[in-house]
C-alpha positions as a LaTeX table, in Angstrom:
\begin{tabular}{lrrr}
\hline
Residue & $x$ (\AA) & $y$ (\AA) & $z$ (\AA) \\
\hline
Unk1 & $-45.48$ & 32.71 & 44.99 \\
Unk2 & $-48.67$ & 34.54 & 44.53 \\
Unk3 & $-47.38$ & 36.61 & 41.69 \\
Unk4 & $-46.13$ & 33.40 & 39.81 \\
Unk5 & $-49.71$ & 31.89 & 40.22 \\
Unk6 & $-51.34$ & 35.08 & 38.83 \\
Unk7 & $-48.89$ & 35.25 & 35.99 \\
Unk8 & $-49.57$ & 31.59 & 35.18 \\
Unk9 & $-53.38$ & 32.35 & 35.17 \\
Unk10 & $-52.81$ & 35.23 & 32.79 \\
Unk11 & $-50.86$ & 33.16 & 30.44 \\
Unk12 & $-53.55$ & 30.35 & 30.53 \\
Unk13 & $-56.24$ & 32.84 & 29.95 \\
Unk14 & $-54.43$ & 34.33 & 26.99 \\
Unk15 & $-53.65$ & 30.83 & 25.57 \\
Unk16 & $-57.27$ & 29.83 & 25.89 \\
Unk17 & $-58.54$ & 32.95 & 24.27 \\
Unk18 & $-56.24$ & 32.40 & 21.40 \\
Unk19 & $-57.25$ & 28.85 & 21.04 \\
Unk20 & $-60.84$ & 29.65 & 21.04 \\
Unk21 & $-60.32$ & 32.35 & 18.35 \\
Unk22 & $-58.26$ & 30.05 & 16.18 \\
Unk23 & $-60.85$ & 27.35 & 16.55 \\
Unk24 & $-63.69$ & 29.53 & 15.47 \\
Unk25 & $-61.76$ & 31.02 & 12.56 \\
Unk26 & $-60.45$ & 27.66 & 11.53 \\
Unk27 & $-63.87$ & 26.11 & 11.61 \\
Unk28 & $-65.31$ & 28.91 & 9.38 \\
Unk29 & $-62.37$ & 28.62 & 7.00 \\
Unk30 & $-62.46$ & 24.83 & 6.70 \\
Unk31 & $-66.17$ & 24.74 & 6.08 \\
Unk32 & $-66.34$ & 27.94 & 3.86 \\
Unk33 & $-63.20$ & 28.04 & 1.59 \\
Unk34 & $-64.13$ & 24.95 & $-0.37$ \\
Unk35 & $-67.53$ & 26.53 & $-1.39$ \\
Unk36 & $-66.06$ & 29.90 & $-2.58$ \\
Unk37 & $-67.13$ & 29.90 & $-6.34$ \\
Unk38 & $-67.36$ & 32.66 & $-8.98$ \\
Unk39 & $-71.27$ & 32.46 & $-8.93$ \\
Unk40 & $-71.15$ & 33.88 & $-5.38$ \\
Unk41 & $-69.63$ & 37.08 & $-6.73$ \\
Unk42 & $-71.95$ & 37.87 & $-9.62$ \\
Unk43 & $-73.26$ & 41.31 & $-9.53$ \\
Unk44 & $-77.01$ & 40.37 & $-9.45$ \\
Unk45 & $-78.45$ & 38.09 & $-6.85$ \\
Unk46 & $-80.78$ & 35.30 & $-7.98$ \\
Unk47 & $-82.14$ & 32.32 & $-6.13$ \\
Unk48 & $-79.85$ & 30.08 & $-8.05$ \\
Unk49 & $-76.43$ & 31.69 & $-7.41$ \\
Unk50 & $-77.40$ & 33.39 & $-4.07$ \\
Unk51 & $-74.68$ & 35.98 & $-4.81$ \\
Unk52 & $-73.17$ & 37.67 & $-1.90$ \\
Unk53 & $-71.82$ & 40.64 & $-3.93$ \\
Unk54 & $-74.83$ & 42.93 & $-3.33$ \\
Unk55 & $-74.62$ & 42.23 & 0.37 \\
Unk56 & $-70.90$ & 42.89 & 0.31 \\
Unk57 & $-71.38$ & 46.29 & $-1.28$ \\
Unk58 & $-74.20$ & 47.20 & 1.00 \\
Unk59 & $-72.12$ & 46.19 & 4.09 \\
Unk60 & $-69.35$ & 48.60 & 3.06 \\
Unk61 & $-71.78$ & 51.36 & 2.30 \\
Unk62 & $-73.74$ & 50.83 & 5.50 \\
Unk63 & $-70.63$ & 50.75 & 7.69 \\
Unk64 & $-68.97$ & 53.79 & 6.26 \\
Unk65 & $-72.13$ & 55.77 & 6.29 \\
Unk66 & $-72.82$ & 54.81 & 9.91 \\
Unk67 & $-69.25$ & 55.76 & 10.94 \\
Unk68 & $-69.51$ & 59.00 & 9.05 \\
Unk69 & $-72.50$ & 59.94 & 11.21 \\
Unk70 & $-71.21$ & 58.59 & 14.52 \\
Unk71 & $-67.48$ & 59.21 & 14.68 \\
Unk72 & $-67.48$ & 62.95 & 14.39 \\
Unk73 & $-70.47$ & 63.35 & 16.69 \\
Unk74 & $-68.91$ & 60.93 & 19.30 \\
Unk75 & $-65.48$ & 62.37 & 19.20 \\
Unk76 & $-66.76$ & 65.96 & 19.35 \\
Unk77 & $-68.97$ & 65.10 & 22.28 \\
Unk78 & $-66.02$ & 63.52 & 24.09 \\
Unk79 & $-63.80$ & 66.51 & 23.47 \\
Unk80 & $-66.38$ & 68.72 & 24.90 \\
Unk81 & $-66.94$ & 66.66 & 28.08 \\
Unk82 & $-63.16$ & 66.35 & 28.74 \\
Unk83 & $-61.85$ & 69.73 & 27.66 \\
Unk84 & $-64.70$ & 72.19 & 28.21 \\
Unk85 & $-67.48$ & 70.94 & 30.43 \\
Unk86 & $-67.11$ & 70.82 & 34.26 \\
Unk87 & $-66.77$ & 67.11 & 35.32 \\
Unk88 & $-68.89$ & 67.79 & 38.38 \\
Unk89 & $-71.88$ & 69.23 & 36.47 \\
Unk90 & $-75.08$ & 67.46 & 36.32 \\
Unk91 & $-75.19$ & 67.78 & 32.59 \\
Unk92 & $-71.86$ & 65.81 & 32.18 \\
Unk93 & $-73.14$ & 63.09 & 34.55 \\
Unk94 & $-76.34$ & 62.82 & 32.78 \\
Unk95 & $-74.58$ & 62.51 & 29.43 \\
Unk96 & $-72.33$ & 59.74 & 30.74 \\
Unk97 & $-75.16$ & 57.79 & 32.35 \\
Unk98 & $-77.17$ & 58.06 & 29.17 \\
Unk99 & $-74.24$ & 56.77 & 27.17 \\
Unk100 & $-73.78$ & 53.78 & 29.41 \\
Unk101 & $-77.51$ & 53.03 & 29.32 \\
Unk102 & $-77.51$ & 53.14 & 25.59 \\
Unk103 & $-74.67$ & 50.66 & 25.41 \\
Unk104 & $-76.80$ & 48.17 & 27.24 \\
Unk105 & $-79.95$ & 48.36 & 25.14 \\
Unk106 & $-80.60$ & 45.30 & 23.08 \\
Unk107 & $-80.09$ & 45.93 & 19.30 \\
Unk108 & $-83.57$ & 44.82 & 18.43 \\
Unk109 & $-84.94$ & 47.77 & 20.47 \\
Unk110 & $-82.82$ & 50.02 & 18.15 \\
Unk111 & $-84.37$ & 48.24 & 15.32 \\
Unk112 & $-87.96$ & 48.84 & 16.51 \\
Unk113 & $-87.11$ & 52.52 & 17.08 \\
Unk114 & $-85.68$ & 52.79 & 13.53 \\
Unk115 & $-88.78$ & 51.14 & 12.12 \\
Unk116 & $-90.97$ & 53.95 & 13.34 \\
Unk117 & $-91.82$ & 55.87 & 10.20 \\
Unk118 & $-88.31$ & 55.55 & 8.67 \\
Unk119 & $-89.05$ & 52.72 & 6.15 \\
Unk120 & $-86.71$ & 49.93 & 5.06 \\
Unk121 & $-83.79$ & 51.73 & 3.52 \\
Unk122 & $-79.96$ & 52.03 & 3.48 \\
Unk123 & $-80.23$ & 55.43 & 5.35 \\
Unk124 & $-82.62$ & 53.99 & 7.91 \\
Unk125 & $-80.19$ & 51.20 & 8.79 \\
Unk126 & $-77.14$ & 53.42 & 8.76 \\
Unk127 & $-78.75$ & 56.03 & 11.16 \\
Unk128 & $-79.77$ & 53.19 & 13.44 \\
Unk129 & $-76.33$ & 51.77 & 13.51 \\
Unk130 & $-74.88$ & 55.34 & 14.09 \\
Unk131 & $-77.12$ & 55.66 & 17.25 \\
Unk132 & $-76.08$ & 52.16 & 18.38 \\
Unk133 & $-72.27$ & 52.80 & 18.12 \\
Unk134 & $-72.30$ & 56.39 & 19.25 \\
Unk135 & $-71.91$ & 55.60 & 22.99 \\
Unk136 & $-68.97$ & 53.26 & 22.17 \\
Unk137 & $-67.12$ & 55.89 & 20.13 \\
Unk138 & $-67.91$ & 58.65 & 22.70 \\
Unk139 & $-66.83$ & 56.62 & 25.83 \\
Unk140 & $-63.66$ & 55.17 & 24.26 \\
Unk141 & $-62.64$ & 58.59 & 23.04 \\
Unk142 & $-63.34$ & 60.08 & 26.47 \\
Unk143 & $-61.14$ & 57.55 & 28.11 \\
Unk144 & $-58.35$ & 58.03 & 25.59 \\
Unk145 & $-58.45$ & 61.88 & 26.10 \\
Unk146 & $-58.35$ & 61.41 & 29.85 \\
Unk147 & $-55.29$ & 59.13 & 29.58 \\
Unk148 & $-53.22$ & 61.95 & 27.90 \\
Unk149 & $-50.77$ & 63.42 & 30.37 \\
Unk150 & $-51.60$ & 66.94 & 31.63 \\
Unk151 & $-48.03$ & 68.07 & 30.72 \\
Unk152 & $-48.80$ & 67.72 & 27.05 \\
Unk153 & $-51.49$ & 70.43 & 27.30 \\
Unk154 & $-49.28$ & 72.50 & 29.58 \\
Unk155 & $-46.50$ & 72.28 & 26.95 \\
Unk156 & $-48.79$ & 73.56 & 24.27 \\
Unk157 & $-50.02$ & 76.41 & 26.26 \\
Unk158 & $-46.42$ & 77.38 & 27.16 \\
Unk159 & $-45.61$ & 77.45 & 23.51 \\
Unk160 & $-48.39$ & 80.04 & 23.06 \\
Unk161 & $-50.91$ & 77.76 & 21.40 \\
Unk162 & $-54.58$ & 78.35 & 22.10 \\
Unk163 & $-56.95$ & 75.79 & 23.63 \\
Unk164 & $-58.32$ & 74.51 & 20.24 \\
Unk165 & $-54.73$ & 74.27 & 18.61 \\
Unk166 & $-53.48$ & 72.52 & 21.74 \\
Unk167 & $-56.25$ & 69.88 & 21.52 \\
Unk168 & $-55.72$ & 69.15 & 17.89 \\
Unk169 & $-52.01$ & 69.31 & 17.88 \\
Unk170 & $-51.04$ & 67.83 & 21.25 \\
Unk171 & $-53.98$ & 65.88 & 22.87 \\
Unk172 & $-55.68$ & 64.22 & 20.00 \\
Unk173 & $-52.48$ & 62.77 & 18.29 \\
Unk174 & $-51.64$ & 61.19 & 21.61 \\
Unk175 & $-55.17$ & 59.92 & 22.14 \\
Unk176 & $-55.43$ & 58.62 & 18.59 \\
Unk177 & $-54.70$ & 54.89 & 19.30 \\
Unk178 & $-57.50$ & 54.86 & 21.80 \\
Unk179 & $-59.88$ & 56.66 & 19.50 \\
Unk180 & $-59.17$ & 54.26 & 16.64 \\
Unk181 & $-59.82$ & 51.32 & 19.05 \\
Unk182 & $-63.12$ & 52.70 & 19.68 \\
Unk183 & $-63.86$ & 53.22 & 15.91 \\
Unk184 & $-62.75$ & 49.59 & 15.31 \\
Unk185 & $-65.28$ & 48.31 & 17.96 \\
Unk186 & $-67.92$ & 50.36 & 16.31 \\
Unk187 & $-66.94$ & 49.05 & 12.91 \\
Unk188 & $-67.15$ & 45.54 & 14.06 \\
Unk189 & $-70.61$ & 46.11 & 15.50 \\
Unk190 & $-71.87$ & 47.79 & 12.21 \\
Unk191 & $-70.48$ & 44.93 & 9.96 \\
Unk192 & $-71.87$ & 42.19 & 12.32 \\
Unk193 & $-75.24$ & 43.62 & 13.29 \\
Unk194 & $-78.36$ & 41.58 & 12.18 \\
Unk195 & $-81.46$ & 42.18 & 14.41 \\
Unk196 & $-81.58$ & 46.06 & 14.08 \\
Unk197 & $-81.08$ & 45.87 & 10.24 \\
Unk198 & $-83.89$ & 43.35 & 9.78 \\
Unk199 & $-86.27$ & 46.04 & 10.94 \\
Unk200 & $-84.57$ & 49.04 & 9.35 \\
Unk201 & $-82.65$ & 48.13 & 6.08 \\
Unk202 & $-84.64$ & 45.04 & 5.18 \\
Unk203 & $-83.49$ & 41.86 & 3.45 \\
Unk204 & $-83.62$ & 42.78 & $-0.28$ \\
Unk205 & $-80.47$ & 41.47 & $-1.98$ \\
Unk206 & $-79.78$ & 44.47 & $-4.26$ \\
Unk207 & $-77.29$ & 47.36 & $-4.55$ \\
Unk208 & $-78.84$ & 50.85 & $-4.25$ \\
Unk209 & $-79.20$ & 52.24 & $-7.79$ \\
Unk210 & $-77.09$ & 55.42 & $-7.30$ \\
Unk211 & $-76.57$ & 55.59 & $-11.04$ \\
Unk212 & $-80.30$ & 55.92 & $-11.80$ \\
Unk213 & $-81.67$ & 57.55 & $-8.63$ \\
Unk214 & $-78.66$ & 59.45 & $-7.47$ \\
Unk215 & $-78.59$ & 60.30 & $-3.85$ \\
Unk216 & $-82.22$ & 59.15 & $-3.41$ \\
Unk217 & $-80.92$ & 55.57 & $-3.74$ \\
Unk218 & $-80.09$ & 55.78 & 0.04 \\
Unk219 & $-83.85$ & 55.07 & 0.46 \\
Unk220 & $-83.63$ & 51.68 & $-1.17$ \\
Unk221 & $-83.91$ & 48.60 & 0.88 \\
Unk222 & $-80.83$ & 46.38 & 0.97 \\
Unk223 & $-79.12$ & 43.68 & 3.15 \\
Unk224 & $-75.62$ & 43.28 & 4.60 \\
Unk225 & $-73.47$ & 40.19 & 4.68 \\
Unk226 & $-74.57$ & 39.48 & 8.24 \\
Unk227 & $-78.23$ & 39.71 & 7.24 \\
Unk228 & $-77.45$ & 37.63 & 3.98 \\
Unk229 & $-75.90$ & 34.91 & 6.28 \\
Unk230 & $-78.97$ & 35.00 & 8.54 \\
Unk231 & $-81.36$ & 34.68 & 5.62 \\
Unk232 & $-79.50$ & 31.79 & 3.95 \\
Unk233 & $-79.10$ & 29.94 & 7.28 \\
Unk234 & $-82.75$ & 30.45 & 8.24 \\
Unk235 & $-83.78$ & 29.02 & 4.85 \\
Unk236 & $-81.59$ & 25.99 & 5.34 \\
Unk237 & $-81.15$ & 25.46 & 1.60 \\
Unk238 & $-77.70$ & 27.02 & 1.06 \\
Unk239 & $-75.66$ & 26.17 & 4.20 \\
Unk240 & $-72.45$ & 25.76 & 2.08 \\
Unk241 & $-72.88$ & 29.24 & 0.67 \\
Unk242 & $-73.58$ & 30.53 & 4.30 \\
Unk243 & $-70.13$ & 29.37 & 5.42 \\
Unk244 & $-68.58$ & 30.77 & 2.27 \\
Unk245 & $-70.19$ & 34.08 & 3.05 \\
Unk246 & $-68.89$ & 33.94 & 6.60 \\
Unk247 & $-65.27$ & 33.51 & 5.06 \\
Unk248 & $-65.79$ & 36.78 & 2.95 \\
Unk249 & $-67.23$ & 38.50 & 6.14 \\
Unk250 & $-64.08$ & 37.58 & 8.10 \\
Unk251 & $-61.82$ & 38.81 & 5.28 \\
Unk252 & $-63.80$ & 42.09 & 5.04 \\
Unk253 & $-63.37$ & 42.79 & 8.76 \\
Unk254 & $-59.61$ & 42.22 & 8.62 \\
Unk255 & $-59.27$ & 44.54 & 5.60 \\
Unk256 & $-61.46$ & 47.26 & 7.08 \\
Unk257 & $-59.45$ & 47.09 & 10.38 \\
Unk258 & $-56.10$ & 47.27 & 8.49 \\
Unk259 & $-57.36$ & 50.25 & 6.58 \\
Unk260 & $-58.56$ & 52.05 & 9.67 \\
Unk261 & $-55.15$ & 51.51 & 11.39 \\
Unk262 & $-53.43$ & 52.80 & 8.13 \\
Unk263 & $-55.67$ & 55.83 & 7.94 \\
Unk264 & $-55.00$ & 56.59 & 11.71 \\
Unk265 & $-51.13$ & 56.34 & 11.31 \\
Unk266 & $-51.40$ & 58.60 & 8.18 \\
Unk267 & $-53.57$ & 61.07 & 10.22 \\
Unk268 & $-51.29$ & 61.09 & 13.19 \\
Unk269 & $-48.38$ & 61.79 & 11.04 \\
Unk270 & $-50.15$ & 64.74 & 9.40 \\
Unk271 & $-50.92$ & 66.17 & 12.77 \\
\hline
\end{tabular}
């Protein structure tokens, strides 16, 4: 009887969660799709067209740059903690406690930290986001590595593979779904962050001029889609365009998630 009640509660919880998600997405789509128009996708932003295209490009650049900085560092740190460091050492305990603490710090604190001498720029925002999502990537990767059966490593050693080869050929492919899950969580936070980027990347609706400045364009101020939505909503003059931007942001998140899953499958196949 108890198991049936618990099963029913699980089903109810799952249904309620799905309904809430469907309600939020449906509300955004209903209010945003009718206001999608060509002027929103013009290359240059003006106060008349309130184009989201610069913010869209900036969002992709910001997220990719932040993940490029955080994912290798987080995955490497997790591999060291699981495969090389002694779990009982003070250093490992300190690193894990620090990661858990960093996860609980409000994002605006990260923004104030990034503001100190960094200036309003793409690289400033990306580095701040990388620090914010690093604990997520590291902890999820660590849990994924710990979930790999010990027999996988023993099989690699039995076949004569070294420790490094065993990690990359036996352990990482098995832990890849968990690692991708952490990367997707980090990606979602990068795309949806507002508070930290207001202090670090700024609110200038422009695409960094890589054609004219080259790599130094990363020091240009910019705004992401989430910041663009915040600016439009706070002005109160373009609420229709705000909902339309939300629709584009939802579509972008879906596309990025699908792309990450596709890349993970190709990577796993290559391993």
